Amino acid sequence: MDETLFGELKRYVEWGPDDEEALRRLHAVAVPEFGRISEVFYDRILSHAGARQSLTGGESQVGHLKITLQAWLDRLLAGPWDEAYFELRCRIGRYHVHIALPQHYMFGAMNVIRRELNDVIDRRYLHDPPSLAAARQAAGKVLDLELAIMLHTYREDLLAQAARAERLSTFGQLVGSIGHDLRNPLGVIETSLYILRGRMGEDERAKKHLDRIGDQLGVANGIIGNLLDMIRNRPLARARVALEPVLRAAEESVKRPPGVEVRLDGLEGLPDALGDALQLRQVFVNLLDNAVQAAAPAGSVRVEARAADGAVEVAVEDSGPGVDPNVRRRLFEPLITTREKGNGLGLALVKRIVERHAGTIAYAPRDGAGARFVVTLPTR
């Protein structure tokens, strides 16, 4: 049987049964210290401006994060250090990548844990030098494994970004060529359609088909426009943007079936965002259109906005089926779609526009069913 990555890492640090036994003995004496260690850990983060900004959920979530850290310490020392342990730690690492936690903060945080555990070892095994040496060695190895796993997840992300950049480059070259070539025949069809409308007379059946041709021309031109927007860097007309009229205009421009209700909450008194009003309107048109189609034929869509620290958050959620977990990691890539008639360009364009505004967009599944997309835009 081939050696797993975790098996290779353990062999590299010379991990063995003695280390596992030493950590289990350390766990028994260290558990009462977990609360104190979590206090020291987050006091250090809150005292450093850069590290404090990396906290997901802000300072209000520190109480919950302290409990999470104690659970992390418990598994660190109690084991078992098997493939399930490796997968759990990888998920934590991927979350750090997801929230864009800088690697140097991750290293600094691990150093705080290392120092506090060594302090516990020194005090608890003061009169037992053999146990002290064994615990020190085992703690060093397991924390080295943790660092290696974290770095592995950062490397995964780096490789994924490189592959994504290569795909986008190829995609851009193809789109630039095809998009412009398609505009010419579509223009000819549109001109011919205009002439035919003037000569059709009172044939209602023929008019119906001409209307359908016109509608599909609009769809085709819209797809080409989105494709070209994906590869061009349209300059931002930067200004202070009142989001309430932008959101209301986006909501009014999205067609929806009678059975879908759309609610806008929290729009009054929002701080102005910084950016291009037309491009931001496109962001919310795309998100609302997706939400309405997910909620159809009968359901609800809710837009909720609130002021955050130096930013404004706008959440668009629907009562539809949500997004397949297998698609979520690539949800914002071009040509990735979960809709039967989707082209996979709307969310990719949304992400591009939001990031050009120095903002972020994230997907979060709703409790029960449905999807929730949260756009965060700077206000200063």
Tab-separated table of C-alpha atoms in Angstrom:
chain	number	residue	atom	x	y	z
A	1	MET	CA	0.000	0.000	0.000
A	2	ASP	CA	1.386	3.431	-0.965
A	3	GLU	CA	2.453	5.729	1.851
A	4	THR	CA	0.102	8.656	2.461
A	5	LEU	CA	1.310	12.240	2.730
A	6	PHE	CA	0.615	12.219	6.466
A	7	GLY	CA	2.520	8.968	6.831
A	8	GLU	CA	5.477	10.517	5.021
A	9	LEU	CA	5.373	13.592	7.270
A	10	LYS	CA	5.329	11.441	10.406
A	11	ARG	CA	8.245	9.393	9.126
A	12	TYR	CA	10.157	12.589	8.364
A	13	VAL	CA	9.839	13.901	11.956
A	14	GLU	CA	10.510	10.363	13.266
A	15	TRP	CA	7.087	10.068	14.869
A	16	GLY	CA	6.585	6.930	16.898
A	17	PRO	CA	4.543	5.198	19.634
A	18	ASP	CA	6.683	6.832	22.348
A	19	ASP	CA	5.615	10.270	21.101
A	20	GLU	CA	1.965	9.281	21.173
A	21	GLU	CA	2.265	7.966	24.702
A	22	ALA	CA	4.116	11.102	25.842
A	23	LEU	CA	1.383	13.341	24.378
A	24	ARG	CA	-1.387	11.360	26.034
A	25	ARG	CA	0.348	11.712	29.406
A	26	LEU	CA	0.813	15.434	28.724
A	27	HIS	CA	-2.875	15.732	27.795
A	28	ALA	CA	-3.888	14.494	31.253
A	29	VAL	CA	-1.948	17.290	32.999
A	30	ALA	CA	-2.466	20.017	30.396
A	31	VAL	CA	-6.271	19.971	30.121
A	32	PRO	CA	-6.705	22.353	33.104
A	33	GLU	CA	-4.393	24.803	31.310
A	34	PHE	CA	-6.354	24.934	28.038
A	35	GLY	CA	-8.543	27.841	29.168
A	36	ARG	CA	-5.521	29.907	30.217
A	37	ILE	CA	-3.685	29.133	26.957
A	38	SER	CA	-6.679	30.243	24.896
A	39	GLU	CA	-6.798	33.504	26.878
A	40	VAL	CA	-3.098	34.159	26.243
A	41	PHE	CA	-3.469	33.207	22.573
A	42	TYR	CA	-6.285	35.648	21.799
A	43	ASP	CA	-4.932	38.398	24.045
A	44	ARG	CA	-1.820	38.302	21.872
A	45	ILE	CA	-3.896	38.504	18.678
A	46	LEU	CA	-6.070	41.358	19.954
A	47	SER	CA	-2.983	43.356	20.972
A	48	HIS	CA	-1.641	43.262	17.396
A	49	ALA	CA	-3.559	45.388	14.869
A	50	GLY	CA	-2.679	43.295	11.815
A	51	ALA	CA	-3.449	39.978	13.476
A	52	ARG	CA	-6.679	41.353	14.945
A	53	GLN	CA	-7.951	42.207	11.442
A	54	SER	CA	-7.536	38.550	10.474
A	55	LEU	CA	-10.158	37.431	12.984
A	56	THR	CA	-13.148	36.053	11.119
A	57	GLY	CA	-16.334	37.437	12.581
A	58	GLY	CA	-14.472	40.222	14.388
A	59	GLU	CA	-13.729	40.595	18.072
A	60	SER	CA	-17.296	39.676	18.998
A	61	GLN	CA	-16.522	36.070	18.031
A	62	VAL	CA	-13.483	35.710	20.303
A	63	GLY	CA	-15.443	33.854	22.993
A	64	HIS	CA	-16.496	31.198	20.482
A	65	LEU	CA	-12.988	31.023	19.000
A	66	LYS	CA	-11.479	30.370	22.446
A	67	ILE	CA	-13.714	27.314	22.822
A	68	THR	CA	-12.706	26.164	19.333
A	69	LEU	CA	-9.020	26.530	20.222
A	70	GLN	CA	-9.470	24.404	23.343
A	71	ALA	CA	-11.051	21.661	21.205
A	72	TRP	CA	-8.086	21.950	18.828
A	73	LEU	CA	-5.644	21.555	21.750
A	74	ASP	CA	-7.579	18.580	23.050
A	75	ARG	CA	-7.263	16.709	19.742
A	76	LEU	CA	-3.639	17.828	19.384
A	77	LEU	CA	-2.599	16.061	22.585
A	78	ALA	CA	-5.147	13.250	22.811
A	79	GLY	CA	-5.015	11.934	19.239
A	80	PRO	CA	-5.505	9.628	17.540
A	81	TRP	CA	-3.031	10.970	14.978
A	82	ASP	CA	-4.485	9.103	12.019
A	83	GLU	CA	-5.728	9.991	8.542
A	84	ALA	CA	-8.946	11.425	10.004
A	85	TYR	CA	-6.767	13.754	12.107
A	86	PHE	CA	-4.899	14.796	8.942
A	87	GLU	CA	-8.129	15.515	7.050
A	88	LEU	CA	-9.516	17.547	9.949
A	89	ARG	CA	-6.353	19.646	10.127
A	90	CYS	CA	-6.419	20.112	6.341
A	91	ARG	CA	-9.960	21.478	6.578
A	92	ILE	CA	-8.774	23.979	9.189
A	93	GLY	CA	-5.893	24.970	6.925
A	94	ARG	CA	-8.198	25.414	3.945
A	95	TYR	CA	-10.400	27.665	6.051
A	96	HIS	CA	-7.340	29.810	6.826
A	97	VAL	CA	-6.720	30.036	3.085
A	98	HIS	CA	-10.399	30.850	2.486
A	99	ILE	CA	-10.302	33.834	4.852
A	100	ALA	CA	-6.909	34.880	3.407
A	101	LEU	CA	-5.047	34.526	6.704
A	102	PRO	CA	-1.432	35.597	6.000
A	103	GLN	CA	1.049	32.776	6.545
A	104	HIS	CA	3.221	34.798	8.920
A	105	TYR	CA	0.300	35.148	11.342
A	106	MET	CA	-0.228	31.391	11.203
A	107	PHE	CA	3.455	30.847	12.079
A	108	GLY	CA	3.253	33.407	14.891
A	109	ALA	CA	0.119	31.794	16.300
A	110	MET	CA	1.760	28.356	16.289
A	111	ASN	CA	4.745	29.803	18.126
A	112	VAL	CA	2.457	31.076	20.899
A	113	ILE	CA	1.031	27.557	21.295
A	114	ARG	CA	4.520	26.049	21.297
A	115	ARG	CA	5.743	28.426	23.988
A	116	GLU	CA	2.701	27.933	26.230
A	117	LEU	CA	2.840	24.137	25.954
A	118	ASN	CA	6.552	24.161	26.776
A	119	ASP	CA	5.772	26.300	29.815
A	120	VAL	CA	3.202	23.713	30.970
A	121	ILE	CA	5.708	20.901	30.400
A	122	ASP	CA	8.440	22.687	32.363
A	123	ARG	CA	6.161	23.288	35.348
A	124	ARG	CA	4.395	19.928	35.416
A	125	TYR	CA	7.519	17.806	34.908
A	126	LEU	CA	9.921	19.928	36.919
A	127	HIS	CA	11.034	16.972	39.052
A	128	ASP	CA	10.783	14.315	36.321
A	129	PRO	CA	13.523	15.062	33.723
A	130	PRO	CA	12.903	11.945	31.562
A	131	SER	CA	9.182	12.751	31.197
A	132	LEU	CA	10.020	16.411	30.586
A	133	ALA	CA	12.390	15.529	27.733
A	134	ALA	CA	9.897	13.072	26.183
A	135	ALA	CA	7.014	15.569	26.370
A	136	ARG	CA	9.157	18.372	24.913
A	137	GLN	CA	10.209	16.180	22.004
A	138	ALA	CA	6.684	14.901	21.287
A	139	ALA	CA	5.129	18.382	21.502
A	140	GLY	CA	7.754	19.706	19.102
A	141	LYS	CA	7.050	16.928	16.615
A	142	VAL	CA	3.268	17.256	16.675
A	143	LEU	CA	3.456	21.043	16.228
A	144	ASP	CA	5.881	20.556	13.345
A	145	LEU	CA	3.307	18.230	11.794
A	146	GLU	CA	0.641	20.895	12.266
A	147	LEU	CA	2.798	23.491	10.505
A	148	ALA	CA	3.529	21.085	7.653
A	149	ILE	CA	-0.198	20.397	7.168
A	150	MET	CA	-1.013	24.120	7.209
A	151	LEU	CA	1.705	24.846	4.640
A	152	HIS	CA	0.404	21.975	2.511
A	153	THR	CA	-3.003	23.676	2.297
A	154	TYR	CA	-1.374	26.995	1.321
A	155	ARG	CA	0.573	25.166	-1.394
A	156	GLU	CA	-2.652	23.557	-2.629
A	157	ASP	CA	-4.163	27.013	-2.967
A	158	LEU	CA	-1.079	28.395	-4.757
A	159	LEU	CA	-1.175	25.580	-7.318
A	160	ALA	CA	-4.932	26.027	-7.769
A	161	GLN	CA	-4.452	29.768	-8.361
A	162	ALA	CA	-1.735	29.105	-10.947
A	163	ALA	CA	-3.949	26.611	-12.787
A	164	ARG	CA	-6.869	29.039	-12.606
A	165	ALA	CA	-4.744	31.880	-13.991
A	166	GLU	CA	-3.630	29.689	-16.889
A	167	ARG	CA	-7.220	28.685	-17.673
A	168	LEU	CA	-8.342	32.321	-17.542
A	169	SER	CA	-5.548	33.377	-19.887
A	170	THR	CA	-6.568	30.772	-22.461
A	171	PHE	CA	-10.220	31.621	-21.879
A	172	GLY	CA	-9.517	35.325	-22.433
A	173	GLN	CA	-7.734	34.767	-25.736
A	174	LEU	CA	-10.567	32.557	-26.989
A	175	VAL	CA	-13.299	34.942	-25.848
A	176	GLY	CA	-11.605	37.988	-27.326
A	177	SER	CA	-11.486	36.323	-30.734
A	178	ILE	CA	-14.917	34.676	-30.767
A	179	GLY	CA	-16.802	37.544	-29.103
A	180	HIS	CA	-15.878	40.116	-31.709
A	181	ASP	CA	-16.434	37.662	-34.574
A	182	LEU	CA	-19.956	36.858	-33.334
A	183	ARG	CA	-20.975	40.494	-32.993
A	184	ASN	CA	-20.904	40.993	-36.803
A	185	PRO	CA	-23.405	38.224	-37.765
A	186	LEU	CA	-25.614	39.165	-34.818
A	187	GLY	CA	-25.617	42.747	-36.046
A	188	VAL	CA	-26.716	41.588	-39.506
A	189	ILE	CA	-29.537	39.502	-37.969
A	190	GLU	CA	-30.668	42.479	-35.887
A	191	THR	CA	-30.766	44.766	-38.939
A	192	SER	CA	-32.684	42.197	-40.975
A	193	LEU	CA	-35.109	41.709	-38.108
A	194	TYR	CA	-35.799	45.464	-38.029
A	195	ILE	CA	-36.554	45.472	-41.777
A	196	LEU	CA	-38.806	42.413	-41.497
A	197	ARG	CA	-40.822	43.976	-38.694
A	198	GLY	CA	-41.655	46.918	-40.953
A	199	ARG	CA	-42.894	44.677	-43.755
A	200	MET	CA	-44.727	42.036	-41.761
A	201	GLY	CA	-48.183	43.577	-41.814
A	202	GLU	CA	-50.846	42.173	-39.476
A	203	ASP	CA	-49.721	38.534	-39.325
A	204	GLU	CA	-49.766	37.995	-35.547
A	205	ARG	CA	-48.237	34.544	-35.740
A	206	ALA	CA	-45.260	35.848	-37.707
A	207	LYS	CA	-44.888	38.783	-35.279
A	208	LYS	CA	-44.725	36.336	-32.387
A	209	HIS	CA	-41.819	34.509	-34.025
A	210	LEU	CA	-40.017	37.754	-34.798
A	211	ASP	CA	-40.385	38.744	-31.128
A	212	ARG	CA	-38.857	35.436	-30.113
A	213	ILE	CA	-35.934	36.047	-32.479
A	214	GLY	CA	-35.490	39.497	-30.951
A	215	ASP	CA	-35.517	38.085	-27.422
A	216	GLN	CA	-32.896	35.476	-28.274
A	217	LEU	CA	-30.746	38.120	-29.961
A	218	GLY	CA	-30.803	40.014	-26.681
A	219	VAL	CA	-29.753	36.861	-24.820
A	220	ALA	CA	-26.904	36.210	-27.254
A	221	ASN	CA	-25.669	39.808	-27.065
A	222	GLY	CA	-25.866	39.663	-23.279
A	223	ILE	CA	-23.716	36.524	-23.166
A	224	ILE	CA	-21.135	38.066	-25.476
A	225	GLY	CA	-21.137	41.248	-23.396
A	226	ASN	CA	-20.499	39.251	-20.221
A	227	LEU	CA	-17.721	37.304	-21.929
A	228	LEU	CA	-16.001	40.482	-23.066
A	229	ASP	CA	-16.466	42.091	-19.644
A	230	MET	CA	-14.636	39.109	-18.138
A	231	ILE	CA	-11.450	39.847	-20.092
A	232	ARG	CA	-11.408	43.623	-20.324
A	233	ASN	CA	-10.470	45.961	-17.519
A	234	ARG	CA	-13.097	48.637	-17.784
A	235	PRO	CA	-11.891	51.603	-15.740
A	236	LEU	CA	-13.891	52.257	-12.584
A	237	ALA	CA	-15.674	55.592	-12.386
A	238	ARG	CA	-14.813	55.873	-8.704
A	239	ALA	CA	-17.098	57.948	-6.522
A	240	ARG	CA	-19.069	57.712	-3.323
A	241	VAL	CA	-22.020	55.444	-4.114
A	242	ALA	CA	-25.306	55.393	-2.202
A	243	LEU	CA	-26.196	51.710	-2.215
A	244	GLU	CA	-29.929	52.031	-1.562
A	245	PRO	CA	-30.813	53.386	-5.038
A	246	VAL	CA	-28.333	50.952	-6.640
A	247	LEU	CA	-30.001	47.979	-4.951
A	248	ARG	CA	-33.528	49.175	-5.687
A	249	ALA	CA	-32.648	49.750	-9.363
A	250	ALA	CA	-31.141	46.260	-9.558
A	251	GLU	CA	-34.250	44.727	-7.980
A	252	GLU	CA	-36.577	46.551	-10.399
A	253	SER	CA	-34.621	45.393	-13.459
A	254	VAL	CA	-34.766	41.670	-12.609
A	255	LYS	CA	-37.751	39.801	-14.047
A	256	ARG	CA	-39.426	37.432	-11.633
A	257	PRO	CA	-42.433	35.124	-11.700
A	258	PRO	CA	-45.487	36.139	-9.646
A	259	GLY	CA	-44.784	33.404	-7.081
A	260	VAL	CA	-41.385	34.811	-6.041
A	261	GLU	CA	-41.325	37.484	-3.345
A	262	VAL	CA	-38.312	39.844	-3.092
A	263	ARG	CA	-37.647	41.771	0.127
A	264	LEU	CA	-35.083	44.517	0.705
A	265	ASP	CA	-34.103	45.052	4.351
A	266	GLY	CA	-31.708	47.420	6.102
A	267	LEU	CA	-31.138	49.806	3.196
A	268	GLU	CA	-31.909	53.014	5.061
A	269	GLY	CA	-28.963	54.863	6.561
A	270	LEU	CA	-26.256	52.754	4.937
A	271	PRO	CA	-22.870	54.443	4.556
A	272	ASP	CA	-21.767	55.167	1.000
A	273	ALA	CA	-19.536	52.610	-0.683
A	274	LEU	CA	-16.581	53.595	-2.855
A	275	GLY	CA	-16.742	52.536	-6.468
A	276	ASP	CA	-18.554	52.586	-9.778
A	277	ALA	CA	-22.341	52.724	-9.433
A	278	LEU	CA	-23.041	51.095	-12.823
A	279	GLN	CA	-20.697	48.179	-12.245
A	280	LEU	CA	-22.001	47.661	-8.702
A	281	ARG	CA	-25.525	47.630	-10.087
A	282	GLN	CA	-24.414	44.821	-12.426
A	283	VAL	CA	-23.149	42.854	-9.403
A	284	PHE	CA	-26.528	42.938	-7.688
A	285	VAL	CA	-28.509	42.365	-10.900
A	286	ASN	CA	-26.553	39.130	-11.438
A	287	LEU	CA	-26.962	37.993	-7.826
A	288	LEU	CA	-30.671	38.821	-7.727
A	289	ASP	CA	-31.301	37.155	-11.084
A	290	ASN	CA	-29.626	33.975	-9.838
A	291	ALA	CA	-31.572	34.116	-6.570
A	292	VAL	CA	-34.934	34.638	-8.323
A	293	GLN	CA	-34.305	31.725	-10.670
A	294	ALA	CA	-33.274	29.504	-7.738
A	295	ALA	CA	-36.414	30.428	-5.773
A	296	ALA	CA	-38.804	30.019	-8.724
A	297	PRO	CA	-41.568	29.118	-9.319
A	298	ALA	CA	-42.668	29.977	-5.782
A	299	GLY	CA	-40.313	31.110	-3.068
A	300	SER	CA	-38.590	34.116	-1.566
A	301	VAL	CA	-35.505	36.261	-2.069
A	302	ARG	CA	-34.153	38.568	0.591
A	303	VAL	CA	-31.563	41.332	0.335
A	304	GLU	CA	-30.158	42.390	3.693
A	305	ALA	CA	-27.630	45.201	4.133
A	306	ARG	CA	-25.735	46.436	7.165
A	307	ALA	CA	-22.817	48.665	8.031
A	308	ALA	CA	-19.623	46.938	9.190
A	309	ASP	CA	-16.315	48.338	10.441
A	310	GLY	CA	-15.091	50.420	7.500
A	311	ALA	CA	-17.291	48.487	5.099
A	312	VAL	CA	-20.846	47.677	4.134
A	313	GLU	CA	-22.168	44.117	3.775
A	314	VAL	CA	-24.968	43.171	1.413
A	315	ALA	CA	-26.360	39.632	1.619
A	316	VAL	CA	-28.556	38.149	-1.107
A	317	GLU	CA	-30.290	34.937	-0.077
A	318	ASP	CA	-32.950	32.724	-1.581
A	319	SER	CA	-35.169	29.800	-0.582
A	320	GLY	CA	-34.001	27.590	-3.436
A	321	PRO	CA	-32.098	24.296	-3.254
A	322	GLY	CA	-28.692	25.841	-2.497
A	323	VAL	CA	-25.401	24.949	-4.181
A	324	ASP	CA	-24.016	21.434	-4.475
A	325	PRO	CA	-21.016	21.083	-2.090
A	326	ASN	CA	-18.966	19.622	-4.963
A	327	VAL	CA	-19.337	22.875	-6.901
A	328	ARG	CA	-18.753	25.396	-4.116
A	329	ARG	CA	-14.962	25.584	-4.345
A	330	ARG	CA	-15.170	26.519	-8.047
A	331	LEU	CA	-18.392	28.506	-7.834
A	332	PHE	CA	-16.844	31.807	-8.963
A	333	GLU	CA	-14.831	30.386	-11.867
A	334	PRO	CA	-15.945	31.105	-15.454
A	335	LEU	CA	-18.169	28.477	-17.093
A	336	ILE	CA	-19.032	26.815	-13.756
A	337	THR	CA	-22.807	26.766	-13.270
A	338	THR	CA	-25.456	24.843	-11.372
A	339	ARG	CA	-28.343	26.099	-13.496
A	340	GLU	CA	-29.767	24.014	-16.316
A	341	LYS	CA	-29.666	26.965	-18.733
A	342	GLY	CA	-26.850	28.910	-17.086
A	343	ASN	CA	-23.644	29.876	-18.871
A	344	GLY	CA	-21.386	30.136	-15.821
A	345	LEU	CA	-20.440	33.782	-16.370
A	346	GLY	CA	-22.632	35.716	-13.916
A	347	LEU	CA	-20.853	34.851	-10.654
A	348	ALA	CA	-17.404	34.996	-12.246
A	349	LEU	CA	-18.166	38.538	-13.420
A	350	VAL	CA	-19.560	39.442	-10.001
A	351	LYS	CA	-16.363	38.279	-8.290
A	352	ARG	CA	-14.203	40.197	-10.769
A	353	ILE	CA	-16.105	43.454	-10.270
A	354	VAL	CA	-16.237	43.122	-6.471
A	355	GLU	CA	-12.508	42.413	-6.210
A	356	ARG	CA	-11.711	45.391	-8.455
A	357	HIS	CA	-13.586	47.443	-5.839
A	358	ALA	CA	-11.256	46.007	-3.140
A	359	GLY	CA	-14.220	44.052	-1.777
A	360	THR	CA	-15.019	40.389	-1.213
A	361	ILE	CA	-17.829	37.988	-2.037
A	362	ALA	CA	-18.492	34.722	-0.222
A	363	TYR	CA	-21.051	31.945	-0.440
A	364	ALA	CA	-22.679	30.573	2.688
A	365	PRO	CA	-25.355	27.854	2.728
A	366	ARG	CA	-28.496	28.828	4.636
A	367	ASP	CA	-29.856	26.805	7.508
A	368	GLY	CA	-32.328	24.353	6.037
A	369	ALA	CA	-32.229	25.210	2.333
A	370	GLY	CA	-31.221	27.952	-0.008
A	371	ALA	CA	-28.127	29.975	-0.849
A	372	ARG	CA	-26.670	33.129	0.640
A	373	PHE	CA	-24.083	35.364	-1.033
A	374	VAL	CA	-22.439	38.136	1.002
A	375	VAL	CA	-20.762	41.092	-0.731
A	376	THR	CA	-18.485	43.286	1.393
A	377	LEU	CA	-17.478	46.688	0.002
A	378	PRO	CA	-15.168	49.302	1.554
A	379	THR	CA	-16.626	52.598	2.688
A	380	ARG	CA	-13.288	54.341	3.184
